[in-house]
PDB file of C-alpha atoms and ligand atoms in Angstrom:
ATOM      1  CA  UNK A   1     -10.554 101.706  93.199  1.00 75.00           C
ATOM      2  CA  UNK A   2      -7.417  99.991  93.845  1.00 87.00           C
ATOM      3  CA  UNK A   3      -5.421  97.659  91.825  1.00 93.00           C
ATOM      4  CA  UNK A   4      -5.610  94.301  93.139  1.00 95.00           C
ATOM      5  CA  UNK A   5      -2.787  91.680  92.145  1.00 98.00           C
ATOM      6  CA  UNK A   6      -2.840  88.075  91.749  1.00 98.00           C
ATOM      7  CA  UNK A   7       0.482  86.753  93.003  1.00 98.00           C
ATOM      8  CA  UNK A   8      -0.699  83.401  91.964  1.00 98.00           C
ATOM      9  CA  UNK A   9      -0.247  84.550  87.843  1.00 98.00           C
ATOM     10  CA  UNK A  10       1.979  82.748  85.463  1.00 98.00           C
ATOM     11  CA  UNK A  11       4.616  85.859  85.081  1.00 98.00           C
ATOM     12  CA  UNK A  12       4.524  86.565  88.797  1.00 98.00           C
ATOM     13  CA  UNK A  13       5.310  82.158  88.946  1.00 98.00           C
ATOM     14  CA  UNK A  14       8.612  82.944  86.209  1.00 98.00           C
ATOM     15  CA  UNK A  15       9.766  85.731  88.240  1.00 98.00           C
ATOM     16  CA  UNK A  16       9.687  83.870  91.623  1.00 98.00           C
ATOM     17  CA  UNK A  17      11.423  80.818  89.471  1.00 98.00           C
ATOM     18  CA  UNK A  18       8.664  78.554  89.688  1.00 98.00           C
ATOM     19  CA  UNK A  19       8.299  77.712  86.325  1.00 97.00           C
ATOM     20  CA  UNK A  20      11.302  78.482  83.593  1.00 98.00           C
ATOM     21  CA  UNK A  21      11.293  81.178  80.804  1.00 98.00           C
ATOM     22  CA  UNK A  22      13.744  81.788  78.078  1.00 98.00           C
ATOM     23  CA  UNK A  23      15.206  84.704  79.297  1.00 98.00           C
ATOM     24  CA  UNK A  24      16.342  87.427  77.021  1.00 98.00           C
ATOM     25  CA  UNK A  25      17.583  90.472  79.226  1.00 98.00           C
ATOM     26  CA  UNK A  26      17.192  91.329  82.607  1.00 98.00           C
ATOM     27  CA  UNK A  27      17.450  94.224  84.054  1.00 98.00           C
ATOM     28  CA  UNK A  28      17.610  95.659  87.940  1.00 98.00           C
ATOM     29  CA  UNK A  29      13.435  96.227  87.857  1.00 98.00           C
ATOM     30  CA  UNK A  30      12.606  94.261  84.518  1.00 98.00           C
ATOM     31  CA  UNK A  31      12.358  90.288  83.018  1.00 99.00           C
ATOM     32  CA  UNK A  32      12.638  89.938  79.296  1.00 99.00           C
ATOM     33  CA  UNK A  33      11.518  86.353  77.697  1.00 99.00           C
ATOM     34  CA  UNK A  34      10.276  84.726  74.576  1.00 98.00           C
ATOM     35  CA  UNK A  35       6.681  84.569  74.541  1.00 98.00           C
ATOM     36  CA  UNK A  36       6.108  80.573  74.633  1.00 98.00           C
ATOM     37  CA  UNK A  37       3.190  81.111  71.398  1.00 98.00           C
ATOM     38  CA  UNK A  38       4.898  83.244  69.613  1.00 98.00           C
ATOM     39  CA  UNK A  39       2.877  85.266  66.585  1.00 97.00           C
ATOM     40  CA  UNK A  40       6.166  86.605  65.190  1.00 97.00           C
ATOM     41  CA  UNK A  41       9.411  85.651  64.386  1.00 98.00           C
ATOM     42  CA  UNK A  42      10.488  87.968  67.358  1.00 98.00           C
ATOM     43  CA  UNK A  43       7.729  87.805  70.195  1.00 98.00           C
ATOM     44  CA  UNK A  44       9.221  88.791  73.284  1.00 98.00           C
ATOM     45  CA  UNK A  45       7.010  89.474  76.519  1.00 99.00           C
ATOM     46  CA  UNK A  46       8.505  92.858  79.182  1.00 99.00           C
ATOM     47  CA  UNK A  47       7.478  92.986  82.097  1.00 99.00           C
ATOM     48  CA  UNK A  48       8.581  94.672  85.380  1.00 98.00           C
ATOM     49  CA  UNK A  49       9.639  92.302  88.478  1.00 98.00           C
ATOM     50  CA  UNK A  50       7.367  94.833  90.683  1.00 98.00           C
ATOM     51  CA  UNK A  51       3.109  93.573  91.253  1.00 98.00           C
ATOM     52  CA  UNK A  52       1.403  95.867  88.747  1.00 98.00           C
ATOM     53  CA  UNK A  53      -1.657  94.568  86.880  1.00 98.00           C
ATOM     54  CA  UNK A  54      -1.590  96.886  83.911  1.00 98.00           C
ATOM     55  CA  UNK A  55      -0.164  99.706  82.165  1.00 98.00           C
ATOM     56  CA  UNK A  56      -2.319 102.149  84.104  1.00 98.00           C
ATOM     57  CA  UNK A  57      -1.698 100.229  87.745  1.00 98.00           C
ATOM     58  CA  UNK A  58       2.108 101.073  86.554  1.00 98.00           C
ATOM     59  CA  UNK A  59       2.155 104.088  85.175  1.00 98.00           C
ATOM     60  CA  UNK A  60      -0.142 105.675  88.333  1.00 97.00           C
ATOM     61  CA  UNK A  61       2.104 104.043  90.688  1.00 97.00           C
ATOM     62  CA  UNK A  62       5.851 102.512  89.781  1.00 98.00           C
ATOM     63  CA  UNK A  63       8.372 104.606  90.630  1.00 98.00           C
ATOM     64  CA  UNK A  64      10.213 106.936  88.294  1.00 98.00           C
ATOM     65  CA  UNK A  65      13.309 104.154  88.094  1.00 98.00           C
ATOM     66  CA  UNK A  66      10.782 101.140  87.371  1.00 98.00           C
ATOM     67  CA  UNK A  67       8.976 103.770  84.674  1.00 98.00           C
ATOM     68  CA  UNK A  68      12.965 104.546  83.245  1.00 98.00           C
ATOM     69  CA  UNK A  69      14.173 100.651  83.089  1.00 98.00           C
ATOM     70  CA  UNK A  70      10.981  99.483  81.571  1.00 98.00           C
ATOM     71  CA  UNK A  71      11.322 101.625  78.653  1.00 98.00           C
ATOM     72  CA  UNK A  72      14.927 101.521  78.052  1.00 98.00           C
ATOM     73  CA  UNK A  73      14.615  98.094  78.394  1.00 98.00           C
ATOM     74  CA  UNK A  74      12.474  97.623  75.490  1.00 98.00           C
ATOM     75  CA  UNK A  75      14.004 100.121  73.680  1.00 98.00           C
ATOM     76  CA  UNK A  76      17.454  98.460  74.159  1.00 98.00           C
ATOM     77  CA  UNK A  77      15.786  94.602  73.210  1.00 98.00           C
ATOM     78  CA  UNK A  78      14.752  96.131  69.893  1.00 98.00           C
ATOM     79  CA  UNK A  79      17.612  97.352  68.876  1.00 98.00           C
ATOM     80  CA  UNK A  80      19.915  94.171  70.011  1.00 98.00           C
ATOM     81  CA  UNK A  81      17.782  91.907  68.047  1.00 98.00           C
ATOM     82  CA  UNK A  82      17.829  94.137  64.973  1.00 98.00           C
ATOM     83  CA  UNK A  83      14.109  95.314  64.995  1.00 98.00           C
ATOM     84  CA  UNK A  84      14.730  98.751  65.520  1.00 98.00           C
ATOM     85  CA  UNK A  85      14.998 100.721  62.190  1.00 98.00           C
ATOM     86  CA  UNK A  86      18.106 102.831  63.869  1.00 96.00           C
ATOM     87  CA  UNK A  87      19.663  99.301  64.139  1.00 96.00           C
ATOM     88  CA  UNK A  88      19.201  99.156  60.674  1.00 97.00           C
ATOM     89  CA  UNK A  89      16.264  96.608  61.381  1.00 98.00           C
ATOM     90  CA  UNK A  90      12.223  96.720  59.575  1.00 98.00           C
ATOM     91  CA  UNK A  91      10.371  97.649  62.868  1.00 98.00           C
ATOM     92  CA  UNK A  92       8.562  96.383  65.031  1.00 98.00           C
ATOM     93  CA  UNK A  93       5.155  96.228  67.420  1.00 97.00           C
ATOM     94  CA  UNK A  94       4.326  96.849  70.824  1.00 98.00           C
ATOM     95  CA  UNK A  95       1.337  95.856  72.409  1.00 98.00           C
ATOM     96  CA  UNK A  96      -0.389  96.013  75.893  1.00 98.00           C
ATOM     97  CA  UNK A  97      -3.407  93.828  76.419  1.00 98.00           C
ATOM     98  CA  UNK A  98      -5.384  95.060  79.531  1.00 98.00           C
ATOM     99  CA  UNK A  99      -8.516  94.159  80.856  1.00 97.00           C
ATOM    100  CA  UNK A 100     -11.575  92.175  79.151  1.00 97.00           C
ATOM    101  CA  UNK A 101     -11.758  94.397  75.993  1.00 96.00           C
ATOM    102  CA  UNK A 102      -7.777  94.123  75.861  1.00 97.00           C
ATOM    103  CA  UNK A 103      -8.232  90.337  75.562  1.00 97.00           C
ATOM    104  CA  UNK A 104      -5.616  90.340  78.377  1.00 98.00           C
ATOM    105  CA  UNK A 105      -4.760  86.408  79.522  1.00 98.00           C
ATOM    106  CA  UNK A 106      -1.978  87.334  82.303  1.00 98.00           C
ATOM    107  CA  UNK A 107      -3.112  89.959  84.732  1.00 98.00           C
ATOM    108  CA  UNK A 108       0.862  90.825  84.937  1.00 98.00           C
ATOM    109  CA  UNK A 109       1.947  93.847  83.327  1.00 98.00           C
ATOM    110  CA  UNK A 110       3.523  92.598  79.914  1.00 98.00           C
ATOM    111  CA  UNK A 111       4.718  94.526  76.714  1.00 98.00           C
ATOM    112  CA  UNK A 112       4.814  91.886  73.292  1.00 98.00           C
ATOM    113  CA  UNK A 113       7.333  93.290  71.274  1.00 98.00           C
ATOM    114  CA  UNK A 114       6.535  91.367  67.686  1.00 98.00           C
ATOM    115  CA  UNK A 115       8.524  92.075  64.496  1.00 98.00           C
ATOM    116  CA  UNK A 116      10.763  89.893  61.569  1.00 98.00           C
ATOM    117  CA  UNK A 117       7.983  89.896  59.761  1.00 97.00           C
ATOM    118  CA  UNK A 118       5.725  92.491  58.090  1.00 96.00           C
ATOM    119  CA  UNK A 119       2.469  92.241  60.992  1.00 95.00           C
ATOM    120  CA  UNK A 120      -0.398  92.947  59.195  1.00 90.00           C
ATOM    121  CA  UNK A 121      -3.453  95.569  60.528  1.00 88.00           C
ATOM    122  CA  UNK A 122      -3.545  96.445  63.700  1.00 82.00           C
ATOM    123  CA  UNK A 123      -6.743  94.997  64.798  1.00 81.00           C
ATOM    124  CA  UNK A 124      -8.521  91.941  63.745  1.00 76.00           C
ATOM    125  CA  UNK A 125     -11.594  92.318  65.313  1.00 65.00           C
TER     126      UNK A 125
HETATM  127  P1  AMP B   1      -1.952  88.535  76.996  1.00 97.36           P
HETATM  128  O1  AMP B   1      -3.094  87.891  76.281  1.00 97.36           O
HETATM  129  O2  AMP B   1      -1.611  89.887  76.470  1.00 97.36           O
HETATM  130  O3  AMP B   1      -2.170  88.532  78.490  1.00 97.36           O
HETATM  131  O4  AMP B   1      -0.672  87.672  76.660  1.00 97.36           O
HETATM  132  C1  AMP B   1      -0.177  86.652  77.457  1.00 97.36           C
HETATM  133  C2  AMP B   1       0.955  86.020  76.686  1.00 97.36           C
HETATM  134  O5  AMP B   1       1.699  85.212  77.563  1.00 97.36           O
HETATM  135  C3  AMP B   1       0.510  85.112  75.522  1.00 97.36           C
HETATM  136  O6  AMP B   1       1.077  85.606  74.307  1.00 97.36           O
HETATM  137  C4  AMP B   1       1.074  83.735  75.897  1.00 97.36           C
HETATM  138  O7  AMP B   1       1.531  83.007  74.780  1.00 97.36           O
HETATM  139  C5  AMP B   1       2.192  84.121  76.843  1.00 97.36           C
HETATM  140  N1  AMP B   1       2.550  83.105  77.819  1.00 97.36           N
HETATM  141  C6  AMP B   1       1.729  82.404  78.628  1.00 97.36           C
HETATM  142  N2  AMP B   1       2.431  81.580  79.420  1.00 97.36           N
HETATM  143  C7  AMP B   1       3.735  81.770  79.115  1.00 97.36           C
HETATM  144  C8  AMP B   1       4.957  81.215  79.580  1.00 97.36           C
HETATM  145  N3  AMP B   1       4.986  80.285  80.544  1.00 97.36           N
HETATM  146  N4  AMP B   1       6.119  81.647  79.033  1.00 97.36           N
HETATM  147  C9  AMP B   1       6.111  82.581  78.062  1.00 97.36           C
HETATM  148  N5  AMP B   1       4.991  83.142  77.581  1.00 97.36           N
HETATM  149  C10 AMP B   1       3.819  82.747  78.090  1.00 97.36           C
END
């Protein structure tokens, strides 16, 4: 079945500049931002500026330099905000909501990276 990809979503709106974000690194295939509820003292939302719906829609089909900037993109975000334990930070937690059971609101490909504060169990419910 193939992925199909609502252009009209709210990250695919902050990409096209449509509606503002609080940027926090960008990269040549990624858009970092603060997520605008945030459930962390950090909560910043990754995603990649190509149409992918989900991890699996981007890990089947993004090329090998969207797969490469994605995760040093993250990687690099969590250690300049001081999350990363090599950066002599706590940690940190990333999360990919996808589909129904994923509770996933923006059918955009997004990481949360969450941390400054110890998060708790890893599901609620
Ligand atoms: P998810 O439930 O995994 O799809 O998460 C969507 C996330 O996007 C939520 O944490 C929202 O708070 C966040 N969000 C929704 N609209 C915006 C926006 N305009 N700017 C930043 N974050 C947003």
């Amino acid at each position: 079945m193939a992925y199909e990809y609502d252009p009209q979503n709210i990250f695919a709106k902050i990409l096209r500049g449509e509606i503002p974000n609080t940027t926090v690194m960008e990269t040549e295939h990624c858009l970092a931002f603060r997520d605008i509820a945030p459930a962390a003292p950090e909560h910043i939302l990754v995603i990649p500026k190509g149409a992918y719906v989900n991890f699996d829609h981007f890990g089947a089909e993004a090329s090998d330099a969207e797969l490469v900037d994605f995760s040093r993109t993250v990687a690099k975000i969590a250690r300049e905000i001081g999350v990363a334990p090599a950066a002599g930070g706590s940690g940190y937690r990333l999360i990919s909501n996808t589909g129904s059971h994923g509770v996933q609101d923006v059918p955009h490909l997004h990481i949360h990276l969450l941390g400054g504060r110890r998060l708790g169990r890893m599901i609620e419910a």
